[in-house]
């Protein structure tokens, strides 16, 4: 089977997965305790008003019919109306998603620039003091919950040392001088020509991004170290050393390039999973992103928002995995050939 046929089959599998996800999350949101219409109108609303809103929302219909109505709207981009914000869920997602994407992108950047070099250093000093120290750091970063690290960062860098802000995305004195172009403050502050606001945005994002990235740093460090150890003793690497090439060139051009395949795979999965892992970090740092919006929706039984956020994260997850498959096939032709043979 040709490679493009394999990709078509993967796309079909993704579609089936998303349909399954939509059925599960939609049904779950409808059977949760509580009356969404009552919660939307408040305790003082009459029973007639509650029933009227429930009928308007289609809550009186059987769940399969409600699901079909929802899917018809989903196909045209209609995710329903949020009971909490009284806005279209799609509008809320567009408003909140850039903050989360900015946070996880900076977190991913920290994961790459810290995790990969430390993994390479650990592999170059296998079983030495540096290797043991990085392995201990990796174990700590993977074992300790992210929200606990976030709270410790707030106490140390925000409260005790007073180096960095611990809540929000931007200080109030800078907010008025920034125009909204993309929703990404690190970009919008530059486009607005406001250097002070840009630096302030970095000051606000560094702690939550670092707290969110620590678990990923540990995983990337371990995977890179293991792959580098497997590759560095291969015959072609020894041949490059025999030709008298500098050690740094052999390490970063020949060894790391061929050891990077497992790391690339885990990086793709990490970026997708950060959308879900950002929930607690956003709550701790009062970060106004999609994750905190989703938590508020769950607490208030805002089922349209719950389904919308879950589907957004699900689509992002399977899309990134699909892109990783394509990249792996381009980076290493052996993987592409294996995919073709497997199908």
Short mmCIF file of C-alpha atoms in Angstrom, two decimals:
data_model
loop_
_atom_site.label_atom_id
_atom_site.label_comp_id
_atom_site.label_asym_id
_atom_site.label_seq_id
_atom_site.Cartn_x
_atom_site.Cartn_y
_atom_site.Cartn_z
CA UNK A 1 0.00 0.00 0.00
CA UNK A 2 1.27 3.46 -0.92
CA UNK A 3 2.19 5.96 1.78
CA UNK A 4 -0.62 8.34 0.81
CA UNK A 5 -3.10 5.49 1.14
CA UNK A 6 -1.81 4.86 4.64
CA UNK A 7 -2.40 8.54 5.47
CA UNK A 8 -5.96 8.35 4.11
CA UNK A 9 -6.60 5.36 6.37
CA UNK A 10 -5.16 7.28 9.31
CA UNK A 11 -7.50 10.18 8.54
CA UNK A 12 -10.45 7.80 8.45
CA UNK A 13 -9.38 6.39 11.80
CA UNK A 14 -9.12 9.91 13.21
CA UNK A 15 -12.66 10.68 12.07
CA UNK A 16 -13.99 7.54 13.76
CA UNK A 17 -12.10 8.43 16.96
CA UNK A 18 -13.57 11.94 17.01
CA UNK A 19 -17.10 10.62 16.47
CA UNK A 20 -16.58 8.19 19.35
CA UNK A 21 -15.24 10.98 21.54
CA UNK A 22 -18.21 13.20 20.71
CA UNK A 23 -20.69 10.43 21.62
CA UNK A 24 -18.98 9.72 24.95
CA UNK A 25 -18.55 13.31 26.08
CA UNK A 26 -22.01 14.39 24.86
CA UNK A 27 -23.77 11.52 26.64
CA UNK A 28 -21.73 12.06 29.80
CA UNK A 29 -22.51 15.78 29.90
CA UNK A 30 -26.24 15.07 29.55
CA UNK A 31 -26.47 12.49 32.35
CA UNK A 32 -24.50 14.46 34.94
CA UNK A 33 -26.49 15.48 38.04
CA UNK A 34 -28.08 18.92 38.00
CA UNK A 35 -30.44 20.81 35.74
CA UNK A 36 -28.54 23.04 33.31
CA UNK A 37 -31.63 25.18 32.68
CA UNK A 38 -32.08 25.76 36.42
CA UNK A 39 -28.40 26.61 36.85
CA UNK A 40 -28.55 29.04 33.95
CA UNK A 41 -31.63 30.89 35.26
CA UNK A 42 -30.77 30.78 38.95
CA UNK A 43 -32.60 29.65 42.06
CA UNK A 44 -35.22 32.42 41.83
CA UNK A 45 -36.55 31.38 38.42
CA UNK A 46 -39.98 29.80 38.34
CA UNK A 47 -40.51 26.20 37.26
CA UNK A 48 -42.33 27.41 34.13
CA UNK A 49 -39.30 29.48 33.10
CA UNK A 50 -37.01 26.52 33.69
CA UNK A 51 -39.18 24.21 31.60
CA UNK A 52 -39.40 26.81 28.83
CA UNK A 53 -35.62 27.17 28.66
CA UNK A 54 -35.17 23.38 28.80
CA UNK A 55 -37.52 23.00 25.83
CA UNK A 56 -35.69 25.79 23.97
CA UNK A 57 -32.39 24.00 24.57
CA UNK A 58 -33.83 20.68 23.45
CA UNK A 59 -33.29 19.03 26.82
CA UNK A 60 -36.74 17.43 26.70
CA UNK A 61 -35.79 15.33 23.68
CA UNK A 62 -34.22 11.85 23.94
CA UNK A 63 -30.42 11.98 24.16
CA UNK A 64 -29.87 10.39 20.69
CA UNK A 65 -31.97 13.15 19.10
CA UNK A 66 -30.13 15.79 21.11
CA UNK A 67 -26.85 14.34 19.82
CA UNK A 68 -28.00 14.43 16.20
CA UNK A 69 -29.09 18.07 16.61
CA UNK A 70 -25.73 18.89 18.14
CA UNK A 71 -23.79 17.19 15.33
CA UNK A 72 -25.80 19.08 12.71
CA UNK A 73 -24.76 22.33 14.38
CA UNK A 74 -21.17 21.13 14.78
CA UNK A 75 -20.84 20.58 11.03
CA UNK A 76 -21.48 24.31 10.46
CA UNK A 77 -19.36 25.46 13.40
CA UNK A 78 -22.23 25.91 15.86
CA UNK A 79 -21.22 24.52 19.26
CA UNK A 80 -24.25 25.92 21.03
CA UNK A 81 -24.49 28.72 23.58
CA UNK A 82 -22.64 28.79 26.88
CA UNK A 83 -24.98 28.93 29.86
CA UNK A 84 -22.32 30.77 31.86
CA UNK A 85 -21.14 33.49 29.46
CA UNK A 86 -24.35 33.67 27.36
CA UNK A 87 -22.15 33.70 24.25
CA UNK A 88 -21.64 31.18 21.48
CA UNK A 89 -19.22 28.47 22.67
CA UNK A 90 -17.25 28.85 19.44
CA UNK A 91 -16.76 32.56 20.25
CA UNK A 92 -15.58 31.72 23.77
CA UNK A 93 -13.13 29.14 22.43
CA UNK A 94 -11.71 31.66 19.95
CA UNK A 95 -11.28 34.16 22.80
CA UNK A 96 -9.72 31.77 25.31
CA UNK A 97 -7.70 29.42 23.08
CA UNK A 98 -4.85 31.86 22.20
CA UNK A 99 -3.89 32.24 25.86
CA UNK A 100 -3.59 28.47 26.28
CA UNK A 101 -1.75 28.00 22.97
CA UNK A 102 0.71 30.72 23.94
CA UNK A 103 1.30 29.09 27.31
CA UNK A 104 1.86 25.57 25.97
CA UNK A 105 4.02 26.85 23.08
CA UNK A 106 6.38 28.64 25.48
CA UNK A 107 6.29 25.54 27.68
CA UNK A 108 7.18 23.39 24.69
CA UNK A 109 10.04 25.73 23.80
CA UNK A 110 11.44 25.36 27.32
CA UNK A 111 11.04 21.58 27.08
CA UNK A 112 13.12 21.47 23.89
CA UNK A 113 15.88 23.91 24.85
CA UNK A 114 16.34 22.38 28.31
CA UNK A 115 15.42 18.71 27.91
CA UNK A 116 17.35 17.85 24.74
CA UNK A 117 20.71 19.44 25.72
CA UNK A 118 20.53 17.86 29.19
CA UNK A 119 19.78 14.48 27.60
CA UNK A 120 22.79 14.85 25.29
CA UNK A 121 25.06 15.87 28.18
CA UNK A 122 23.84 12.93 30.27
CA UNK A 123 24.53 10.49 27.42
CA UNK A 124 28.02 11.92 26.88
CA UNK A 125 28.79 11.39 30.58
CA UNK A 126 27.04 8.05 31.07
CA UNK A 127 27.10 6.85 34.72
CA UNK A 128 29.07 9.93 35.74
CA UNK A 129 28.14 12.64 38.22
CA UNK A 130 26.43 14.76 35.54
CA UNK A 131 24.44 11.79 34.30
CA UNK A 132 23.28 10.86 37.80
CA UNK A 133 22.31 14.47 38.53
CA UNK A 134 20.24 14.79 35.35
CA UNK A 135 18.55 11.43 35.97
CA UNK A 136 17.63 12.57 39.48
CA UNK A 137 16.24 15.81 38.03
CA UNK A 138 14.25 13.85 35.46
CA UNK A 139 12.82 11.58 38.15
CA UNK A 140 11.85 14.57 40.29
CA UNK A 141 10.21 16.47 37.43
CA UNK A 142 8.13 13.47 36.36
CA UNK A 143 7.14 12.40 39.89
CA UNK A 144 6.11 15.70 41.49
CA UNK A 145 2.63 16.99 40.48
CA UNK A 146 2.69 20.07 38.28
CA UNK A 147 0.26 22.02 40.47
CA UNK A 148 2.53 21.52 43.51
CA UNK A 149 5.51 22.84 41.55
CA UNK A 150 3.36 25.78 40.41
CA UNK A 151 2.46 26.66 44.00
CA UNK A 152 6.12 26.37 45.07
CA UNK A 153 7.13 28.71 42.23
CA UNK A 154 4.53 31.22 43.39
CA UNK A 155 5.74 31.07 46.99
CA UNK A 156 9.45 31.28 46.12
CA UNK A 157 9.64 33.60 43.11
CA UNK A 158 6.49 35.60 43.68
CA UNK A 159 6.04 35.90 47.44
CA UNK A 160 9.48 35.43 49.03
CA UNK A 161 11.80 36.85 46.34
CA UNK A 162 9.20 39.04 44.60
CA UNK A 163 10.96 38.55 41.26
CA UNK A 164 8.00 37.63 39.06
CA UNK A 165 4.22 38.13 39.00
CA UNK A 166 2.14 35.09 39.89
CA UNK A 167 -1.29 35.75 38.34
CA UNK A 168 -2.72 36.87 35.01
CA UNK A 169 -1.10 37.51 31.63
CA UNK A 170 -0.32 41.23 31.81
CA UNK A 171 -0.14 43.95 34.45
CA UNK A 172 -3.02 46.43 34.52
CA UNK A 173 -0.78 49.42 33.73
CA UNK A 174 0.28 47.85 30.42
CA UNK A 175 -3.06 46.43 29.27
CA UNK A 176 -4.39 49.71 27.86
CA UNK A 177 -1.35 50.11 25.59
CA UNK A 178 -1.74 46.77 23.80
CA UNK A 179 -4.05 46.26 20.83
CA UNK A 180 -5.51 42.82 20.16
CA UNK A 181 -4.30 41.47 16.82
CA UNK A 182 -3.83 37.73 17.37
CA UNK A 183 -4.72 37.09 21.01
CA UNK A 184 -1.10 36.06 21.67
CA UNK A 185 0.22 38.75 24.00
CA UNK A 186 3.87 38.05 23.20
CA UNK A 187 3.01 38.86 19.58
CA UNK A 188 0.45 41.61 20.15
CA UNK A 189 2.77 43.60 22.41
CA UNK A 190 5.40 43.64 19.65
CA UNK A 191 2.86 44.59 16.98
CA UNK A 192 1.67 47.38 19.28
CA UNK A 193 5.25 48.63 19.64
CA UNK A 194 5.10 48.35 23.42
CA UNK A 195 8.41 46.92 24.64
CA UNK A 196 7.59 47.37 28.33
CA UNK A 197 4.36 45.39 27.90
CA UNK A 198 6.24 42.70 25.95
CA UNK A 199 8.72 42.23 28.78
CA UNK A 200 5.87 42.23 31.27
CA UNK A 201 4.11 39.50 29.26
CA UNK A 202 7.28 37.39 29.42
CA UNK A 203 7.50 37.98 33.17
CA UNK A 204 3.92 36.71 33.59
CA UNK A 205 4.28 33.62 31.39
CA UNK A 206 7.65 32.27 32.50
CA UNK A 207 6.54 30.69 35.81
CA UNK A 208 3.40 28.90 34.53
CA UNK A 209 5.24 27.79 31.39
CA UNK A 210 8.16 26.41 33.41
CA UNK A 211 5.82 24.64 35.85
CA UNK A 212 3.93 23.11 32.93
CA UNK A 213 7.10 22.06 31.11
CA UNK A 214 8.96 20.29 33.93
CA UNK A 215 7.32 16.89 33.43
CA UNK A 216 8.00 17.12 29.69
CA UNK A 217 11.60 18.15 30.31
CA UNK A 218 12.11 15.00 32.37
CA UNK A 219 10.59 12.76 29.69
CA UNK A 220 12.50 14.36 26.81
CA UNK A 221 15.71 14.22 28.80
CA UNK A 222 15.33 10.49 29.48
CA UNK A 223 14.32 9.61 25.91
CA UNK A 224 17.16 11.68 24.40
CA UNK A 225 19.71 10.18 26.77
CA UNK A 226 18.60 6.61 26.02
CA UNK A 227 18.56 7.17 22.25
CA UNK A 228 21.94 8.88 22.25
CA UNK A 229 23.50 6.00 24.19
CA UNK A 230 22.09 3.50 21.68
CA UNK A 231 23.35 5.46 18.66
CA UNK A 232 26.73 6.81 19.76
CA UNK A 233 28.42 3.38 19.70
CA UNK A 234 27.22 2.52 16.19
CA UNK A 235 29.88 1.75 13.58
CA UNK A 236 29.17 4.81 11.43
CA UNK A 237 29.62 7.10 14.45
CA UNK A 238 32.94 5.47 15.26
CA UNK A 239 33.90 5.95 11.62
CA UNK A 240 33.15 9.67 11.82
CA UNK A 241 35.36 9.93 14.89
CA UNK A 242 38.04 7.98 13.04
CA UNK A 243 37.99 10.58 10.27
CA UNK A 244 39.04 13.13 12.86
CA UNK A 245 35.81 15.14 12.93
CA UNK A 246 35.36 17.37 15.98
CA UNK A 247 33.50 15.76 18.87
CA UNK A 248 30.74 18.40 18.89
CA UNK A 249 30.10 17.83 15.16
CA UNK A 250 29.86 14.05 15.59
CA UNK A 251 27.54 14.50 18.57
CA UNK A 252 25.10 17.07 17.22
CA UNK A 253 25.13 16.41 13.46
CA UNK A 254 25.43 12.65 13.20
CA UNK A 255 24.54 11.12 16.58
CA UNK A 256 21.71 13.43 17.68
CA UNK A 257 20.15 13.53 14.21
CA UNK A 258 19.70 9.76 14.15
CA UNK A 259 18.75 9.57 17.83
CA UNK A 260 16.10 12.27 17.44
CA UNK A 261 13.29 10.06 16.07
CA UNK A 262 11.99 8.84 19.49
CA UNK A 263 12.37 12.38 20.86
CA UNK A 264 10.33 13.83 17.99
CA UNK A 265 7.58 11.32 18.68
CA UNK A 266 7.39 12.20 22.38
CA UNK A 267 7.50 15.94 21.60
CA UNK A 268 4.43 15.63 19.39
CA UNK A 269 2.53 13.71 22.04
CA UNK A 270 3.66 16.16 24.73
CA UNK A 271 2.43 19.22 22.84
CA UNK A 272 -1.00 17.67 22.39
CA UNK A 273 -1.21 16.47 26.00
CA UNK A 274 -0.26 19.91 27.35
CA UNK A 275 -3.69 21.16 26.28
CA UNK A 276 -5.18 18.85 28.88
CA UNK A 277 -2.41 19.19 31.46
CA UNK A 278 -2.75 22.98 31.50
CA UNK A 279 -6.00 22.86 33.50
CA UNK A 280 -4.49 22.96 37.00
CA UNK A 281 -1.63 25.27 36.01
CA UNK A 282 -4.08 27.81 34.60
CA UNK A 283 -6.16 27.65 37.77
CA UNK A 284 -3.15 28.16 40.04
CA UNK A 285 -1.84 31.14 38.06
CA UNK A 286 -5.30 32.55 37.21
CA UNK A 287 -4.39 32.21 33.54
CA UNK A 288 -7.42 33.12 31.39
CA UNK A 289 -7.11 30.26 28.92
CA UNK A 290 -9.22 27.48 27.47
CA UNK A 291 -8.35 25.08 30.28
CA UNK A 292 -9.65 27.37 33.03
CA UNK A 293 -12.72 28.05 30.88
CA UNK A 294 -13.31 24.30 30.68
CA UNK A 295 -12.98 23.87 34.47
CA UNK A 296 -15.51 26.65 35.04
CA UNK A 297 -17.85 24.96 32.56
CA UNK A 298 -17.63 21.63 34.41
CA UNK A 299 -18.26 23.24 37.81
CA UNK A 300 -21.30 25.09 36.47
CA UNK A 301 -22.67 22.15 34.45
CA UNK A 302 -22.32 24.23 31.28
CA UNK A 303 -22.61 21.18 29.04
CA UNK A 304 -22.26 22.96 25.69
CA UNK A 305 -18.98 24.49 26.81
CA UNK A 306 -17.78 21.15 28.25
CA UNK A 307 -18.41 19.36 24.96
CA UNK A 308 -16.90 22.22 22.94
CA UNK A 309 -13.69 22.34 24.99
CA UNK A 310 -13.32 18.54 24.97
CA UNK A 311 -13.83 18.32 21.22
CA UNK A 312 -11.32 21.14 20.65
CA UNK A 313 -8.69 19.34 22.71
CA UNK A 314 -9.51 16.02 21.01
CA UNK A 315 -9.19 17.51 17.53
CA UNK A 316 -5.89 19.14 18.47
CA UNK A 317 -4.56 15.87 19.92
CA UNK A 318 -5.33 13.67 16.91
CA UNK A 319 -4.25 16.39 14.45
CA UNK A 320 -0.84 16.76 16.10
CA UNK A 321 -0.39 12.98 16.19
CA UNK A 322 -1.20 12.86 12.48
CA UNK A 323 1.36 15.59 11.74
CA UNK A 324 3.96 13.70 13.78
CA UNK A 325 3.32 10.60 11.64
CA UNK A 326 3.94 12.67 8.52
CA UNK A 327 7.12 14.22 9.96
CA UNK A 328 8.48 10.86 11.05
CA UNK A 329 7.92 9.49 7.56
CA UNK A 330 9.82 12.44 6.08
CA UNK A 331 12.67 12.41 8.60
CA UNK A 332 13.27 8.65 8.44
CA UNK A 333 12.29 6.84 5.19
CA UNK A 334 12.57 3.51 7.03
CA UNK A 335 9.53 4.45 9.10
CA UNK A 336 7.58 5.36 5.96
CA UNK A 337 8.44 2.00 4.39
CA UNK A 338 7.44 0.19 7.58
CA UNK A 339 4.08 1.99 7.55
CA UNK A 340 3.49 0.90 3.96
CA UNK A 341 4.42 -2.72 4.69
CA UNK A 342 2.24 -2.80 7.81
CA UNK A 343 -0.83 -1.85 5.80
#
